[in-house]
Tab-separated table of C-alpha atoms in Angstrom:
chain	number	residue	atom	x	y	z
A	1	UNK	CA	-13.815	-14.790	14.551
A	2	UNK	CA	-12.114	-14.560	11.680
A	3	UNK	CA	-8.607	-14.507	11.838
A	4	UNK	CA	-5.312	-14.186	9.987
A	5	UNK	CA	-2.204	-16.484	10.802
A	6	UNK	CA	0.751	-14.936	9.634
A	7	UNK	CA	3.100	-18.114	9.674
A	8	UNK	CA	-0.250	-20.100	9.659
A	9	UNK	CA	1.988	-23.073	7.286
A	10	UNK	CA	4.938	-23.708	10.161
A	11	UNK	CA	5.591	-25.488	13.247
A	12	UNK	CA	3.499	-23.711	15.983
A	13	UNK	CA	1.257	-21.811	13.104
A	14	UNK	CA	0.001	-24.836	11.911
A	15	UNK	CA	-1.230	-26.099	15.760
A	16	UNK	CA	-2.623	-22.765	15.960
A	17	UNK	CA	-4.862	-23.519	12.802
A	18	UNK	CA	-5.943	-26.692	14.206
A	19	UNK	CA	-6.852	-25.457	17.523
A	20	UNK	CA	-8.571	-22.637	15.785
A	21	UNK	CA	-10.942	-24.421	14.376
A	22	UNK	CA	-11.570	-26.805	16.970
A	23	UNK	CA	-13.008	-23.653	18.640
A	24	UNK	CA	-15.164	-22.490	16.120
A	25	UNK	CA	-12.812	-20.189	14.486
A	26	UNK	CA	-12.274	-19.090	10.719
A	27	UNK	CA	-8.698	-18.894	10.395
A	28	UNK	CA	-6.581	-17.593	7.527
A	29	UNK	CA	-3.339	-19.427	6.676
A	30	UNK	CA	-0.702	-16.363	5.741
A	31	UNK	CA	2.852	-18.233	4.949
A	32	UNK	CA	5.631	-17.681	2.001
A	33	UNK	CA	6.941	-20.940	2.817
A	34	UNK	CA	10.658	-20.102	3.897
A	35	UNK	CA	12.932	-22.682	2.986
A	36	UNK	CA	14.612	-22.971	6.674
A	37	UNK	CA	11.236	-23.556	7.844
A	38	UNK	CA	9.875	-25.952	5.040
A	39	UNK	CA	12.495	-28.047	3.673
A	40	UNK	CA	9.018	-29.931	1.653
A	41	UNK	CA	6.106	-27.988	0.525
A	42	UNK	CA	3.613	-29.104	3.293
A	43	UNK	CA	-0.045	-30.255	2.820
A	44	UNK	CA	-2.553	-27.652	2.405
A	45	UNK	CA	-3.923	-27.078	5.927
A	46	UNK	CA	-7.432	-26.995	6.742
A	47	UNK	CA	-8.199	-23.270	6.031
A	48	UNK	CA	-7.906	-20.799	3.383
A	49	UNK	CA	-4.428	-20.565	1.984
A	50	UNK	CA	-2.480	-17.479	0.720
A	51	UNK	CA	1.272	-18.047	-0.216
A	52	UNK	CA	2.632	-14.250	0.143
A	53	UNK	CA	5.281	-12.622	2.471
A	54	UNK	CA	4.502	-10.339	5.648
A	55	UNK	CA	7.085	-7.904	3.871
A	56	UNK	CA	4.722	-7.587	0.945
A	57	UNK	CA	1.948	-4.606	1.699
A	58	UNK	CA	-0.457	-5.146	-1.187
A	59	UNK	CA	-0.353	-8.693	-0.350
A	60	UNK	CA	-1.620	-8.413	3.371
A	61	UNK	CA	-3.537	-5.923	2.605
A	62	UNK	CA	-5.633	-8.135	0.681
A	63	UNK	CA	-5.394	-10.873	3.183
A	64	UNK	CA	-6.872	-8.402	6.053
A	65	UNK	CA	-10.272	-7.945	4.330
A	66	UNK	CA	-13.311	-9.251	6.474
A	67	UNK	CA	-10.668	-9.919	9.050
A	68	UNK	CA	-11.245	-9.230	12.754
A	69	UNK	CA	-7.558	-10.216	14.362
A	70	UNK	CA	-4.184	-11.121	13.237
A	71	UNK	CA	-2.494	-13.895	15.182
A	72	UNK	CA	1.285	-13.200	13.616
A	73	UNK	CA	3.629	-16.179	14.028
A	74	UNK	CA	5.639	-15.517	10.942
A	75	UNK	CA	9.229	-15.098	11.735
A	76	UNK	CA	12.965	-16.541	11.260
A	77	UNK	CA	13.914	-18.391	14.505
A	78	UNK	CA	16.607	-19.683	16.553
A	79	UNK	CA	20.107	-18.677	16.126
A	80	UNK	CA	21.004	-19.384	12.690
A	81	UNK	CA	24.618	-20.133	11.091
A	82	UNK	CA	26.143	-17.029	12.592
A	83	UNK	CA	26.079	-12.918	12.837
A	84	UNK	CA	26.122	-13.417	8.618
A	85	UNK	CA	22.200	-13.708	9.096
A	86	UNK	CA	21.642	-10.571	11.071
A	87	UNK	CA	20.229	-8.992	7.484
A	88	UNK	CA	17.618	-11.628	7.206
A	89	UNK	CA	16.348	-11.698	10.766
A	90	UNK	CA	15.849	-8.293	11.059
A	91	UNK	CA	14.369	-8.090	7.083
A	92	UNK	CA	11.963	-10.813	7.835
A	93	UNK	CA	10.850	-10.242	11.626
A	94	UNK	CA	11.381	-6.406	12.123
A	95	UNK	CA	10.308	-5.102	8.475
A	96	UNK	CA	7.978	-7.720	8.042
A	97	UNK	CA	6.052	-6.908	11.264
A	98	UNK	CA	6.667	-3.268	10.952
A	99	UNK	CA	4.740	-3.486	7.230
A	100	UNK	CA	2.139	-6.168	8.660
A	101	UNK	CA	1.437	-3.349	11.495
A	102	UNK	CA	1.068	-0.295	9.212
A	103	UNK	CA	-1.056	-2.188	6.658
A	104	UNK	CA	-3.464	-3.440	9.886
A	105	UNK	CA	-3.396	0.298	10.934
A	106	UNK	CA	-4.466	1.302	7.360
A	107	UNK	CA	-7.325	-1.681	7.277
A	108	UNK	CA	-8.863	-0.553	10.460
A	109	UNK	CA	-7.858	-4.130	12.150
A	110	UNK	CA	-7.030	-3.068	15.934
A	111	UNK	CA	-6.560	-6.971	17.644
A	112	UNK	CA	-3.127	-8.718	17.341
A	113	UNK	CA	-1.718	-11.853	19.249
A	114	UNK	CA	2.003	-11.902	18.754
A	115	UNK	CA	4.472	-14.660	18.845
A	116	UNK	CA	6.884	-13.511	21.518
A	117	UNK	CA	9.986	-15.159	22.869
A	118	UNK	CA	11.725	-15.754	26.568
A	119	UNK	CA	15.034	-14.777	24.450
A	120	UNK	CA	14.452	-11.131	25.250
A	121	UNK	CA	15.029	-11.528	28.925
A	122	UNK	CA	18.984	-12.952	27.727
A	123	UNK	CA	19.955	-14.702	30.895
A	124	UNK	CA	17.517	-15.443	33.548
A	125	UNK	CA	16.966	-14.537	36.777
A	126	UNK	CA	19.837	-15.102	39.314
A	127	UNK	CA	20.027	-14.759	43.222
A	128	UNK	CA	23.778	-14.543	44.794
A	129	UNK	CA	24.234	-15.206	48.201
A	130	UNK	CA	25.824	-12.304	49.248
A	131	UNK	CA	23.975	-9.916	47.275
A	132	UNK	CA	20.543	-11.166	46.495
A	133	UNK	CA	19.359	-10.521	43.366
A	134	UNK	CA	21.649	-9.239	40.443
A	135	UNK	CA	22.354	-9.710	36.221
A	136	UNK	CA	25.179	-11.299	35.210
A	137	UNK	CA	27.297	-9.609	32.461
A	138	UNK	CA	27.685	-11.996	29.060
A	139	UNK	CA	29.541	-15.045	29.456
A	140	UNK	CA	33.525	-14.245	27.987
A	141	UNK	CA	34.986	-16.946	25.495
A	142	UNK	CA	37.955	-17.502	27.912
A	143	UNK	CA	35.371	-18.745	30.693
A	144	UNK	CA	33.466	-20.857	28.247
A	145	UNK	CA	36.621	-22.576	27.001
A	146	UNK	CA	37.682	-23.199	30.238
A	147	UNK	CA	34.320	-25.110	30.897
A	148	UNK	CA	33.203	-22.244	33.160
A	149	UNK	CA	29.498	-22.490	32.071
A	150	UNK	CA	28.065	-21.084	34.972
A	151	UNK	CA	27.651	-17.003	35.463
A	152	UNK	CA	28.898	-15.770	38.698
A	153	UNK	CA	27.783	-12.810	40.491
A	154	UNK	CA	29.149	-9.733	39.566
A	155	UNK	CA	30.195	-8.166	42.253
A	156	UNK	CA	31.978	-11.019	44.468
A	157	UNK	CA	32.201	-13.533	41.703
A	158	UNK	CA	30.391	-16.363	44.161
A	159	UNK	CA	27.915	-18.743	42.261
A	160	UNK	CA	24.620	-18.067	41.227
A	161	UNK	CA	21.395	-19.553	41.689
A	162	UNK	CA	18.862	-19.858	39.004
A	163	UNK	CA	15.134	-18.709	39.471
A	164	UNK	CA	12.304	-18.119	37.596
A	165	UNK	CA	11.462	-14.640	35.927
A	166	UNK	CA	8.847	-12.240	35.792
A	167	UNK	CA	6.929	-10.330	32.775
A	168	UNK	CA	8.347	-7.138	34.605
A	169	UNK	CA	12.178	-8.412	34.416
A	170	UNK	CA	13.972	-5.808	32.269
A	171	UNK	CA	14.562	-7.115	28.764
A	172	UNK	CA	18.510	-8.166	28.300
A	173	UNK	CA	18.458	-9.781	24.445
A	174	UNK	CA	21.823	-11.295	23.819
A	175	UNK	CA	22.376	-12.111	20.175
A	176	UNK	CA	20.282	-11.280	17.156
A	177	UNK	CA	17.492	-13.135	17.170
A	178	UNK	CA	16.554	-12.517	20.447
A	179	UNK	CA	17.431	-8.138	19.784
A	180	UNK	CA	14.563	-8.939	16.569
A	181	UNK	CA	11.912	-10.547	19.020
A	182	UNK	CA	12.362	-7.347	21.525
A	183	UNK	CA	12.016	-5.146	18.607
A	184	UNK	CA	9.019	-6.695	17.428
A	185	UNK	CA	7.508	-6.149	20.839
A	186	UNK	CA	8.385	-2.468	20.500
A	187	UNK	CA	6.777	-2.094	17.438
A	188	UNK	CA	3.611	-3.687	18.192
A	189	UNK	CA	3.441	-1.720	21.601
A	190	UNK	CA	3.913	1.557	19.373
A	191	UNK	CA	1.331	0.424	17.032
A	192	UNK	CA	-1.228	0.248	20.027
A	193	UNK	CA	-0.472	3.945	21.629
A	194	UNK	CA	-0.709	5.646	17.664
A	195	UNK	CA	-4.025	3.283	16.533
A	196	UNK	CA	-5.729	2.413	19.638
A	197	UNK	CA	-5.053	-1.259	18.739
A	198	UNK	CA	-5.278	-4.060	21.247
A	199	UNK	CA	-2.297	-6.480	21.584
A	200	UNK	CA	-0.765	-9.571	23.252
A	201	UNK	CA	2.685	-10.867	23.508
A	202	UNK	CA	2.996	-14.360	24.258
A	203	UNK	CA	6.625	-15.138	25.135
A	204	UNK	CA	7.126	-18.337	24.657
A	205	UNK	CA	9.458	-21.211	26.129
A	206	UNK	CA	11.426	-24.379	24.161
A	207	UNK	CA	8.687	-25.283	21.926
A	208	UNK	CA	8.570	-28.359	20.204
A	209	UNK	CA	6.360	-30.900	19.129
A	210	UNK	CA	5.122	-33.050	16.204
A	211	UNK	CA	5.789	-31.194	13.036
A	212	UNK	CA	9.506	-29.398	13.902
A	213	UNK	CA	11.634	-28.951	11.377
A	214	UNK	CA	13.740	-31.216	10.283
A	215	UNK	CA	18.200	-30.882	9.871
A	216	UNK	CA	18.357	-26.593	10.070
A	217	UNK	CA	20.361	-24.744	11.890
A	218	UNK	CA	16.903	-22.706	12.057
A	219	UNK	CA	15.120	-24.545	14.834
A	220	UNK	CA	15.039	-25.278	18.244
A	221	UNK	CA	17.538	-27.815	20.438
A	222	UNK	CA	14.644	-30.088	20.664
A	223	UNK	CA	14.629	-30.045	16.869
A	224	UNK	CA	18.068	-30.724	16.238
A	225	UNK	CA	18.470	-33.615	19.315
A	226	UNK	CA	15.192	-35.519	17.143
A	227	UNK	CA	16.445	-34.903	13.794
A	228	UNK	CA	20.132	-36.332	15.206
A	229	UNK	CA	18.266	-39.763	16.586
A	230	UNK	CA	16.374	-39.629	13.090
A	231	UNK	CA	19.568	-40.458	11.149
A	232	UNK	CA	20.745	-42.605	14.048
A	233	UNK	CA	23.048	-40.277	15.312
A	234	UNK	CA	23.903	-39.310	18.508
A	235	UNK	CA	22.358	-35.914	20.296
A	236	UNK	CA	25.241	-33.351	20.593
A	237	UNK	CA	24.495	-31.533	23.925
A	238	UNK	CA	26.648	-28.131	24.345
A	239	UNK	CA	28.243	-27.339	26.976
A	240	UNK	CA	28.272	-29.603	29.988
A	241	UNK	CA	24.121	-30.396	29.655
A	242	UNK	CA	22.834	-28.585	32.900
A	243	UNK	CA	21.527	-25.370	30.938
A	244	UNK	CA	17.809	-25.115	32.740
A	245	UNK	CA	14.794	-24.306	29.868
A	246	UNK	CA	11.041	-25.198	29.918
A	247	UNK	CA	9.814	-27.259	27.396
A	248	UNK	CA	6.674	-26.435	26.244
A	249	UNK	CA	4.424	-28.672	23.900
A	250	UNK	CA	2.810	-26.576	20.779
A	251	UNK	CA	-0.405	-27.875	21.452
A	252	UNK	CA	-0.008	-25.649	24.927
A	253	UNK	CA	1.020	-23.211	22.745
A	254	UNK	CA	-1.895	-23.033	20.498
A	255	UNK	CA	-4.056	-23.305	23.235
A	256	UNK	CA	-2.458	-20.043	24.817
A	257	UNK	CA	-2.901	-18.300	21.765
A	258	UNK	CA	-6.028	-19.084	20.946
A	259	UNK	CA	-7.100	-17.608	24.659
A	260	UNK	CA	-5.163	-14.521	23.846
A	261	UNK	CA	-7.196	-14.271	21.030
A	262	UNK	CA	-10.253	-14.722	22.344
A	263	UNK	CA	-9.351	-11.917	25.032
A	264	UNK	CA	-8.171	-9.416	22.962
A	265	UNK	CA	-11.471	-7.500	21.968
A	266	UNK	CA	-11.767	-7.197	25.680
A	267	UNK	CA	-8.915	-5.252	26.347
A	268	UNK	CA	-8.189	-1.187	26.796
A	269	UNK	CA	-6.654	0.089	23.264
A	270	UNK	CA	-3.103	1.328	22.970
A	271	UNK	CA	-2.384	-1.591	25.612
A	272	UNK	CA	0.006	-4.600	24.720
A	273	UNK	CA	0.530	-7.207	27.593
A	274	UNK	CA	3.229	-9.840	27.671
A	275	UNK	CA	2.806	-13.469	28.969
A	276	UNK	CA	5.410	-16.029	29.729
A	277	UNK	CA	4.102	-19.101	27.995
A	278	UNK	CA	5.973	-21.816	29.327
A	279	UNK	CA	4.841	-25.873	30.727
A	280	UNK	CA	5.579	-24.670	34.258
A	281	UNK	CA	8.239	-27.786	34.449
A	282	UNK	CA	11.941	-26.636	34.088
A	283	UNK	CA	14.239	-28.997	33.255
A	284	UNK	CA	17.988	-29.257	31.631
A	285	UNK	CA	18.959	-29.563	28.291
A	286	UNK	CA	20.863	-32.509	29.314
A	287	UNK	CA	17.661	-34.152	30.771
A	288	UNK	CA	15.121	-33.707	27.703
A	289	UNK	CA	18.528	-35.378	25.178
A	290	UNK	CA	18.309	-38.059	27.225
A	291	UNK	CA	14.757	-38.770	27.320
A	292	UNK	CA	13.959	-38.505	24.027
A	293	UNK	CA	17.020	-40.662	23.364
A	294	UNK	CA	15.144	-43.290	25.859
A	295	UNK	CA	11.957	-42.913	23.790
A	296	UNK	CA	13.404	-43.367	20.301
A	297	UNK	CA	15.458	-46.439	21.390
A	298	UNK	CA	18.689	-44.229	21.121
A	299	UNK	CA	21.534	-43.559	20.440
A	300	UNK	CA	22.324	-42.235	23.732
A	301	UNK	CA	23.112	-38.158	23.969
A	302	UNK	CA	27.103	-37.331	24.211
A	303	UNK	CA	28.041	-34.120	26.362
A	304	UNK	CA	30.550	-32.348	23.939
A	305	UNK	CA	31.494	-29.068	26.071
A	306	UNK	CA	30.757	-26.856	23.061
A	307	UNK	CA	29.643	-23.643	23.375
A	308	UNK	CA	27.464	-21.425	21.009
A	309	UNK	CA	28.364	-17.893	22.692
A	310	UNK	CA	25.320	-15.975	21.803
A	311	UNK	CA	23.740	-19.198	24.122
A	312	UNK	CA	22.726	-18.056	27.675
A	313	UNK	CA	22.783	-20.700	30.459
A	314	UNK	CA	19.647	-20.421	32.337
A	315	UNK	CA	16.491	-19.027	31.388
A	316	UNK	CA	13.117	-20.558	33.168
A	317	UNK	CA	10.050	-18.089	33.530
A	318	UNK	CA	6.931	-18.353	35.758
A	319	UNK	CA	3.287	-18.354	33.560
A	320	UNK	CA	1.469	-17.475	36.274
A	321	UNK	CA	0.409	-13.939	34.926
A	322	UNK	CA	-1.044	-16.011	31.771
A	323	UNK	CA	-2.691	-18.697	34.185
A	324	UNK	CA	-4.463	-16.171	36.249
A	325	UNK	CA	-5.068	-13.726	33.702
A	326	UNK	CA	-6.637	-15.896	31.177
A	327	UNK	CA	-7.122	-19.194	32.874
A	328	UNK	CA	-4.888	-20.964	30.666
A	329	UNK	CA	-3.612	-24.210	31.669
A	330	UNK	CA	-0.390	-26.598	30.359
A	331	UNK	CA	-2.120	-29.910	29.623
A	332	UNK	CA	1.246	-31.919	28.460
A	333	UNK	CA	3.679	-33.405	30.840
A	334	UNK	CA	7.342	-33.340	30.191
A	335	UNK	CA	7.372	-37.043	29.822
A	336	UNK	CA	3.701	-37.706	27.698
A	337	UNK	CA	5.078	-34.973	25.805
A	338	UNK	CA	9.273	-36.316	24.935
A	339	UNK	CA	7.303	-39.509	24.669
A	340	UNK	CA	4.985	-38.857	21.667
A	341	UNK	CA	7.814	-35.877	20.198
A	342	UNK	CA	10.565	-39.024	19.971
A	343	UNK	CA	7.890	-41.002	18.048
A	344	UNK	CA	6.443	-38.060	15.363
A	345	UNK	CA	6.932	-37.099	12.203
A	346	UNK	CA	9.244	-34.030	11.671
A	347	UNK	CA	8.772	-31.240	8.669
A	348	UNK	CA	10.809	-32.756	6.307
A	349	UNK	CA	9.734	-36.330	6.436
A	350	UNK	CA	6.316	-36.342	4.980
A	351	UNK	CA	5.857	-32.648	4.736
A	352	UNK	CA	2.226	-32.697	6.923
A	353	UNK	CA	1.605	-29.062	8.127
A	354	UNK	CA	-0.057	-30.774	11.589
A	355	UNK	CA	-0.140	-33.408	13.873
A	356	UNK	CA	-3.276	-35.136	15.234
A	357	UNK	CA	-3.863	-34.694	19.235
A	358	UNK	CA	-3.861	-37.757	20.960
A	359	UNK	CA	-7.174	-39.166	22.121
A	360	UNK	CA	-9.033	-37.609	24.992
């Protein structure tokens, strides 16, 4: 199969070029090389190589030829320096993928994986007591200063416990980035009904893994804890530390898309199905500073209280749909993967696009 990575130069684009063709795959590397994303020009990866922008039409149109599926990773991520990057979130994720779907519609290409994100749910699920299951309103500034991290049930104010959620869970995006990754969703699931295309959303967890960017505000926490320890600094962990995520290593990642890929020419058209894409092991912010601050050899992670508001506190989702559906499996632990993520090169140090799998 031949097939186009939009993206195909970053973080989890370039594991999803490696695992590509470990399978027998032809992939196409699609990347304009975003500065938040490539702070070094990166080593040409082992594929062919176009240097154009998803926002470009004549340039992915000429990218799509002899091409039987787009796998589109290409996107800004994370939360950024503030509501000032709105513009460029929703130029390069919404307009991007809105002119990467028209020109696939135009091409005849009808199979697309897409790079989803748990950040549409906004906070996760919660059980109260009292009431069983409800959704918290947005945490208020007042609360969060007070070091009131914890939503409380809306109705009687008791505390909440955490679960896991479900593909079916409304969406709830709370802050930009997250409103961008719902849209894309939208589009793509529009793009099906009018074409008769064939689509996948893989929503994925805390990645990270060799290869994260290194020092931007564009990454994930796991990027910013390893890039603190890299300049022998401590790991500033917000709030009080007890935020539940799942961490899930890119190679899983790949893995997961490569599957989707694989099953997309066997789906209905005008479908799109999301899949949690997660390790299956929650575990606290506080818990993953601290063990990568163990593996490096410190310093040791320091609890500041801060608070990024557009933050949510909990968000852990089951991958069971994606396990059953298309026998997918998480292969790295938690603690093989903090292990060998404390010890590997970031983007940024010696620009390499991938990282070599362990033996075995």
């Amino acid at each position: 199969m031949r097939v186009l990575v939009t993206g195909g130069a970053g973080f989890v684009g370039s594991h999803i070029v490696t695992e590509l063709n470990r399978r027998g795959h032809e992939p196409v590397v699609f990347d304009s090389l975003l500065a938040q994303a490539h702070p070094r020009t990166p080593s040409p990866p082992d594929a062919e190589w176009i240097r154009a922008s998803v926002e470009d039409p004549e340039a992915v149109r000429r990218a799509l030829h002899g091409v039987d599926a787009v796998c589109h990773q290409a996107a800004m991520v994370g939360l950024g320096t503030g509501f000032s990057d709105a513009p460029d979130y929703v130029a390069r994720n919404d307009l991007g993928t809105a002119v990467l779907l028209a020109t696939m519609a135009e091409a005849g290409v009808r199979d697309l994986v897409l790079a989803g994100s748990m950040v549409v749910y906004g906070e996760g699920r919660y059980d109260c007591p009292r009431h069983g299951r409800v959704r918290p309103g947005p945490r208020t500034p007042a609360d969060l200063d007070a070091g009131r991290f914890e939503p409380t049930c809306p109705e009687c104010g008791a505390e909440l416990v955490p679960g896991l959620v479900g593909e079916d869970t409304p969406p709830d995006p709370r802050n930009v980035y997250a409103v961008t990754k719902l849209a894309q969703e939208h589009l793509a699931a529009a793009w099906t009904r009018e074409v008769g295309g064939r689509a996948v959303s893989l929503r994925y967890h805390n990645v990270y893994g060799p290869g994260m960017p290194r020092d931007t505000p564009y990454a994930g926490v796991a990027s910013l804890f390893r890039s603190a320890l890299a300049r022998g600094e401590e790991p500033r962990v917000f709030e009080d530390g007890a935020q539940r995520r799942d961490f899930v290593h890119a190679r899983d990642v790949a893995t997961a898309n490569a599957v989707a890929l694989e099953s997309v020419p066997e789906r209905g058209p005008g479908t799109l199905t999301a899949y949690n894409t997660g390790s299956g092991e929650p575990h606290t912010i506080g818990e993953m500073a601290r063990a990568l601050a163990d593996e490096h050899g410190g310093p040791a992670p320091r609890v500041t209280g801060e608070y990024r508001l557009g933050d949510v506190r909990h968000i852990t989702a089951s991958s069971q749909r994606l396990m059953t559906e298309l026998d997918w499996r998480p292969r790295v632990s938690f603690a093989e993967g903090m292990a060998e993520f404390a010890r590997a090169a970031q983007r940024g140090d010696s620009g390499a696009v991938t990282s070599t799998p362990p033996a075995g």
